[in-house]
GROMACS .gro file of C-alpha atoms in nm:
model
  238
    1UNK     CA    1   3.904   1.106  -0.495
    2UNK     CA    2   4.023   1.448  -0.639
    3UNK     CA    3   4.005   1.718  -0.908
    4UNK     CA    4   4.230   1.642  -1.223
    5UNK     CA    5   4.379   1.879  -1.368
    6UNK     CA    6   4.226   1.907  -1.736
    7UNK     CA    7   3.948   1.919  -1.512
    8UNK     CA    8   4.049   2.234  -1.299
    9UNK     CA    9   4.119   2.357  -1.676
   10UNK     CA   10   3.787   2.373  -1.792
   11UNK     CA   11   3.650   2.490  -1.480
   12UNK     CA   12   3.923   2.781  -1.518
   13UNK     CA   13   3.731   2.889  -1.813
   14UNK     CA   14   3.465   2.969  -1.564
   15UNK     CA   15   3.599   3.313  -1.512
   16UNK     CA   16   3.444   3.449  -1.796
   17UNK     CA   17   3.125   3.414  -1.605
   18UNK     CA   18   3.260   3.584  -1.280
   19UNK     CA   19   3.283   3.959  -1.467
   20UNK     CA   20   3.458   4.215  -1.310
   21UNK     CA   21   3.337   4.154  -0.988
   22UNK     CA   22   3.407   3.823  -0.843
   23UNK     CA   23   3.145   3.752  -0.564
   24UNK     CA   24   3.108   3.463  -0.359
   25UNK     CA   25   2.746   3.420  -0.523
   26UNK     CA   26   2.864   3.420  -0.847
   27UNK     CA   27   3.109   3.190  -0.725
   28UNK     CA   28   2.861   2.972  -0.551
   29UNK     CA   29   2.643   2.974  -0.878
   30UNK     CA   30   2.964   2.838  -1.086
   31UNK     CA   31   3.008   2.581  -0.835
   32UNK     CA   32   2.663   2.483  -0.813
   33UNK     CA   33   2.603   2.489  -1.181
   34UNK     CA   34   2.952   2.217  -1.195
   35UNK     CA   35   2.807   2.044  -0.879
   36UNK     CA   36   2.448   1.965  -1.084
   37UNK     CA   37   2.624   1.856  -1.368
   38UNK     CA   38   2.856   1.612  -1.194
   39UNK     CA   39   3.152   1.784  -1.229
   40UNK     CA   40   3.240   1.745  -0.845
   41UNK     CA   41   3.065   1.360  -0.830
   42UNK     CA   42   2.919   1.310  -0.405
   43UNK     CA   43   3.195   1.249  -0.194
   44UNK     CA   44   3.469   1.467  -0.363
   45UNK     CA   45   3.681   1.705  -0.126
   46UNK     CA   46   3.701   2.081  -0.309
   47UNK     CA   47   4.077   2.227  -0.292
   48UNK     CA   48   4.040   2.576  -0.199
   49UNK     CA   49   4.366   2.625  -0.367
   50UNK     CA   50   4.304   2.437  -0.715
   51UNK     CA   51   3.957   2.585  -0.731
   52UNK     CA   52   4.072   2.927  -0.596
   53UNK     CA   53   4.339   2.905  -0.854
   54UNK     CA   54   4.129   2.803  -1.124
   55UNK     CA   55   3.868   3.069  -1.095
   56UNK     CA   56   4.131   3.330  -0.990
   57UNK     CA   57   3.928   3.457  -0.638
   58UNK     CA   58   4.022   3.468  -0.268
   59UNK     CA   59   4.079   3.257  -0.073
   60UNK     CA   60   3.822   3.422   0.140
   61UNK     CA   61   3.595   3.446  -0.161
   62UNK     CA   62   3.565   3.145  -0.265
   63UNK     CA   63   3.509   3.009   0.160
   64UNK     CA   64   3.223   3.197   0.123
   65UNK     CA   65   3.086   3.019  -0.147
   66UNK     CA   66   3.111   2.729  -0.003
   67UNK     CA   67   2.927   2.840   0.344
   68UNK     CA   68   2.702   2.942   0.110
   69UNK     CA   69   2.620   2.593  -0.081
   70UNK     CA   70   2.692   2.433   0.255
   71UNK     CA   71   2.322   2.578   0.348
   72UNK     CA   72   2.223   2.490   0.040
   73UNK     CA   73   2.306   2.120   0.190
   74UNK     CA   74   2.521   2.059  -0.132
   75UNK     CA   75   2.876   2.032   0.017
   76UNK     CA   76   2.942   1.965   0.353
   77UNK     CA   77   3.195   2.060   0.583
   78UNK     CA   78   3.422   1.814   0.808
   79UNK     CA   79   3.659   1.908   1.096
   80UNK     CA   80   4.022   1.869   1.026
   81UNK     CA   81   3.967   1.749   0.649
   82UNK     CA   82   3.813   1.984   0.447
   83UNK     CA   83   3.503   2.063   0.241
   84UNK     CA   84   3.317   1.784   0.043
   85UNK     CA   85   3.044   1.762  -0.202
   86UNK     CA   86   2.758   1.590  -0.005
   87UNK     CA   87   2.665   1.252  -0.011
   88UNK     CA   88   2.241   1.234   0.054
   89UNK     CA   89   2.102   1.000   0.273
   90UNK     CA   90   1.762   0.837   0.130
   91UNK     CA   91   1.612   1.034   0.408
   92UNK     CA   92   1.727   1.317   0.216
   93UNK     CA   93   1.575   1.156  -0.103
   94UNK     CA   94   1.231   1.116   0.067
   95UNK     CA   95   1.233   1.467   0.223
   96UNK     CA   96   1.309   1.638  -0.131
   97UNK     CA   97   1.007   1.411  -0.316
   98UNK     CA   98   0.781   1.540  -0.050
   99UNK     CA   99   0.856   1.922  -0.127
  100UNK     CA  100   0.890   1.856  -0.516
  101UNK     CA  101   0.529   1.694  -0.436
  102UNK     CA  102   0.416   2.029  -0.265
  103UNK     CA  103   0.560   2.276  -0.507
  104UNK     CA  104   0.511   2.152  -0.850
  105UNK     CA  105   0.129   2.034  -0.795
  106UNK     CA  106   0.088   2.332  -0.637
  107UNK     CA  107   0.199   2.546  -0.934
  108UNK     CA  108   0.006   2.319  -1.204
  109UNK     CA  109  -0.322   2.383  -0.930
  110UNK     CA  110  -0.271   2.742  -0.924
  111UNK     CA  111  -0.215   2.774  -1.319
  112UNK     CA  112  -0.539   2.957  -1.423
  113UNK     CA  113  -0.722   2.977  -1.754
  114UNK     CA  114  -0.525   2.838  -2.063
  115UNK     CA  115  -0.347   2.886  -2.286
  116UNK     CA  116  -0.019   2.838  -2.080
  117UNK     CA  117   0.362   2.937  -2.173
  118UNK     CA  118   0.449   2.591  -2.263
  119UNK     CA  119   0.726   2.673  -2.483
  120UNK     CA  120   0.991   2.560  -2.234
  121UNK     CA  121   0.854   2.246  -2.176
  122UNK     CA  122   0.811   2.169  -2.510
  123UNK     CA  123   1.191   2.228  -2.546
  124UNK     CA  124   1.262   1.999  -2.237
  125UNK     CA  125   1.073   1.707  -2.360
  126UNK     CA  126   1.211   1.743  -2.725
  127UNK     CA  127   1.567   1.733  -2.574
  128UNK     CA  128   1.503   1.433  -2.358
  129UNK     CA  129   1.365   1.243  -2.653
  130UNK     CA  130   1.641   1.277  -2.864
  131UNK     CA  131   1.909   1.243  -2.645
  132UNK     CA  132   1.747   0.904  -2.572
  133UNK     CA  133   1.721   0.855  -2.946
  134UNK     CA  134   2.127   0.979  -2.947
  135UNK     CA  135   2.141   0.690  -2.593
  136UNK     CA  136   2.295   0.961  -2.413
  137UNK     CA  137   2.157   0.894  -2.083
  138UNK     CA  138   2.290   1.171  -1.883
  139UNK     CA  139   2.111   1.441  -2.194
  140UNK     CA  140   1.759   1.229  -2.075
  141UNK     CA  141   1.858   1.309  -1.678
  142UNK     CA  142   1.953   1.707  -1.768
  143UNK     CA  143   1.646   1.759  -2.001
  144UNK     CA  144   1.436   1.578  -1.693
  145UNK     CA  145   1.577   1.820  -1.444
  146UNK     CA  146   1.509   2.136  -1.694
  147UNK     CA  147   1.161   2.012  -1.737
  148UNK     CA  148   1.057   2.013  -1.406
  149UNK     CA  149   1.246   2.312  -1.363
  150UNK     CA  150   1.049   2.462  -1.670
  151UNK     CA  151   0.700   2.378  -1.506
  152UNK     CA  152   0.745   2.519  -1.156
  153UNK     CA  153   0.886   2.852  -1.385
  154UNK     CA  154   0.530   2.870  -1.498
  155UNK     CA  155   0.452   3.027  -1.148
  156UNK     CA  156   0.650   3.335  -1.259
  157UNK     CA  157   0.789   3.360  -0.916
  158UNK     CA  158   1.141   3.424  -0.831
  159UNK     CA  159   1.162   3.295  -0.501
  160UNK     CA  160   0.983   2.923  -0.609
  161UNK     CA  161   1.287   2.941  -0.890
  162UNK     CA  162   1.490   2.960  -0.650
  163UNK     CA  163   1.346   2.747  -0.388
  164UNK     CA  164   1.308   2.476  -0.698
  165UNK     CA  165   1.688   2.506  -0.827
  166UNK     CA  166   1.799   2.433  -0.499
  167UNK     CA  167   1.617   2.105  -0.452
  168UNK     CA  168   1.688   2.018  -0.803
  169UNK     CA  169   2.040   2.059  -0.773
  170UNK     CA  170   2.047   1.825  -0.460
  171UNK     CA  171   1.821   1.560  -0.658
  172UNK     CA  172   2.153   1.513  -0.896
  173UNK     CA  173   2.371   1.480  -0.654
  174UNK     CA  174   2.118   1.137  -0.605
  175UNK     CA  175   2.129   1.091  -0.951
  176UNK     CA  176   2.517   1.070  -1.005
  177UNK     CA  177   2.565   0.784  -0.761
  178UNK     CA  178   2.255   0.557  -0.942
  179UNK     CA  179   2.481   0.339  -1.200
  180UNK     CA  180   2.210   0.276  -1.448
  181UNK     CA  181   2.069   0.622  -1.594
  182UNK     CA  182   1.862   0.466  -1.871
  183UNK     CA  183   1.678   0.235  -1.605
  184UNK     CA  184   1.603   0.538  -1.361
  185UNK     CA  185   1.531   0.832  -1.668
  186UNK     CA  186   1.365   0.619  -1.936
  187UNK     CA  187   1.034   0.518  -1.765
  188UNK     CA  188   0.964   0.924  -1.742
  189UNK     CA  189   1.015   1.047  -2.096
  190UNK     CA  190   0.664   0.909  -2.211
  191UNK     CA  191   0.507   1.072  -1.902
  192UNK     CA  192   0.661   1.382  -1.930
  193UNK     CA  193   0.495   1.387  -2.270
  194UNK     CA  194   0.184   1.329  -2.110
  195UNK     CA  195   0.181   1.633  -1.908
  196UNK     CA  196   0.283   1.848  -2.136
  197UNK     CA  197   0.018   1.731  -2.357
  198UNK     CA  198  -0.222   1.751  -2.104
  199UNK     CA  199  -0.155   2.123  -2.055
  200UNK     CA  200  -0.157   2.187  -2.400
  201UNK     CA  201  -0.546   2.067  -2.410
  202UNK     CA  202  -0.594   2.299  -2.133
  203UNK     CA  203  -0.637   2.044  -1.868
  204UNK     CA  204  -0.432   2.113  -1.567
  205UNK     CA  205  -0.631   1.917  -1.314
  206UNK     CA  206  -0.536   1.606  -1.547
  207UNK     CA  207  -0.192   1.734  -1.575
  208UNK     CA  208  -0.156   1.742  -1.170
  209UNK     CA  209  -0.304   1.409  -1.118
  210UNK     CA  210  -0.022   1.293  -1.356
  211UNK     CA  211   0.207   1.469  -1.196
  212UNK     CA  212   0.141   1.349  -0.846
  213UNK     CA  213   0.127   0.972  -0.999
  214UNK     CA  214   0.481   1.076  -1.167
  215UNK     CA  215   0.659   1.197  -0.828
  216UNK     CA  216   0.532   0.909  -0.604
  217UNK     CA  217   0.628   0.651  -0.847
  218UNK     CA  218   0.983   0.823  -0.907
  219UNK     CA  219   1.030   0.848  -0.540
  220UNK     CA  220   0.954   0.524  -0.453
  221UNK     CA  221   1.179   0.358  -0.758
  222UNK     CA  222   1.464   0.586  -0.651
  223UNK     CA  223   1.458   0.506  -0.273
  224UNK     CA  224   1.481   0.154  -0.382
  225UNK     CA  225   1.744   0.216  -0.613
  226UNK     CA  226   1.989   0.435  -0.391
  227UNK     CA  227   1.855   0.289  -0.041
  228UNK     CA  228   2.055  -0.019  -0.171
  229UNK     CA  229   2.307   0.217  -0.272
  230UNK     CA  230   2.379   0.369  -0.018
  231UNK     CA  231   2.338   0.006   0.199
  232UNK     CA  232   2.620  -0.145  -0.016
  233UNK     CA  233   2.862   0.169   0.030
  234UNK     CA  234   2.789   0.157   0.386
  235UNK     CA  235   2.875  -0.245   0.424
  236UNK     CA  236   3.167  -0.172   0.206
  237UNK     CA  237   3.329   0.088   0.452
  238UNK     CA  238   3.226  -0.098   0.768
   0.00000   0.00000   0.00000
């Protein structure tokens, strides 16, 4: 599996974003911004020199990025062949519920007195419901992601963001192997409507007991989902 090359094309017009200063984390957010969005699909090996080319860095630039998204456990490095975009064990599926689980509760426990800054999640759930209106599937999984990404920014802490966009970001790389993205996203647009109108009445103990409900019946569909997933890719390469 590679990189074609309309594909290195659009990513070349990436370099807007790199300014005049092309650092390896700019270059690591590019990649993991592409990496989210499915651009690089699990399994893919990353050409240094098509990407390198395409985003017009170092070579030693751009092997920084990818030590840097390799602790981010979103590629993965293998001796003799190269760099690859990660495939997650279910494991890995279980171990990212349980801190999703610990960080968004936490933030809807911790919220205070209402009113809250809901605007963002309003936003979210209106762009989930019509791209499911629109049955573009992938539009439900993005506004999912940014919804959950929207709540834990209502901790107005930096280092959660970041803690959150990380986990997020290896959540799709689950999400891009799952064949049937209406089946796994559908379920959750109602109950992301829920929440949002439970924290617009001002209620954020209801809105965490949805939330925990949400995130332990997600987990458990998606292990099910990708554990046989992941069974049948494994039977197929043995």
């Amino acid at each position: 599996m590679g990189t074609s090359g309309s594909e290195l094309g659009e990513l070349a017009g990436d370099r807007r974003l790199l300014g005049r200063t092309s650092t390896a984390e700019r270059v690591a957010d590019i990649l993991r911004t592409r990496i989210a969005e499915g651009f690089f699909p699990p399994g893919v090996r990353l050409s240094e020199d098509s990407i390198g080319g395409a985003l017009g860095v170092s070579r030693n630039t751009l092997r920084e990025a990818f030590r840097l998204l390799t602790h981010e456990r979103l590629l993965v490095h293998e001796l003799n062949r190269g760099v690859f975009v990660r495939v997650l064990t279910v494991e890995d599926v279980e171990d990212i519920y349980r801190t999703r689980r610990l960080v968004e509760c936490a933030v809807v426990r911790g919220l205070g007195e209402p009113p809250f800054a809901l605007d963002g999640l309003r936003s979210a759930v209106a762009d989930g419901e019509r791209s499911a209106r629109e049955g573009h599937w992938p539009g439900v999984s993005t506004a999912n992601i940014h919804f959950h990404r929207e709540l834990v920014a209502l901790a107005r802490s930096a280092r959660t963001d970041e803690l959150m966009r990380g986990v997020l970001a290896e959540l799709r790389l689950v999400f891009h192997v799952v064949d049937d993205p209406r089946g796994l996203h559908e379920p959750y647009l109602v109950r992301n409507r829920e929440i949002l109108d439970a924290l617009e009445k001002g209620g954020s103990g209801a809105a965490e007991r949805l939330l925990s409900d949400y995130l332990d019946d997600s987990r458990a569909r998606l292990v099910e989902v990708y554990g046989g997933l992941v069974a049948d890719g494994d039977a197929a390469g043995g």
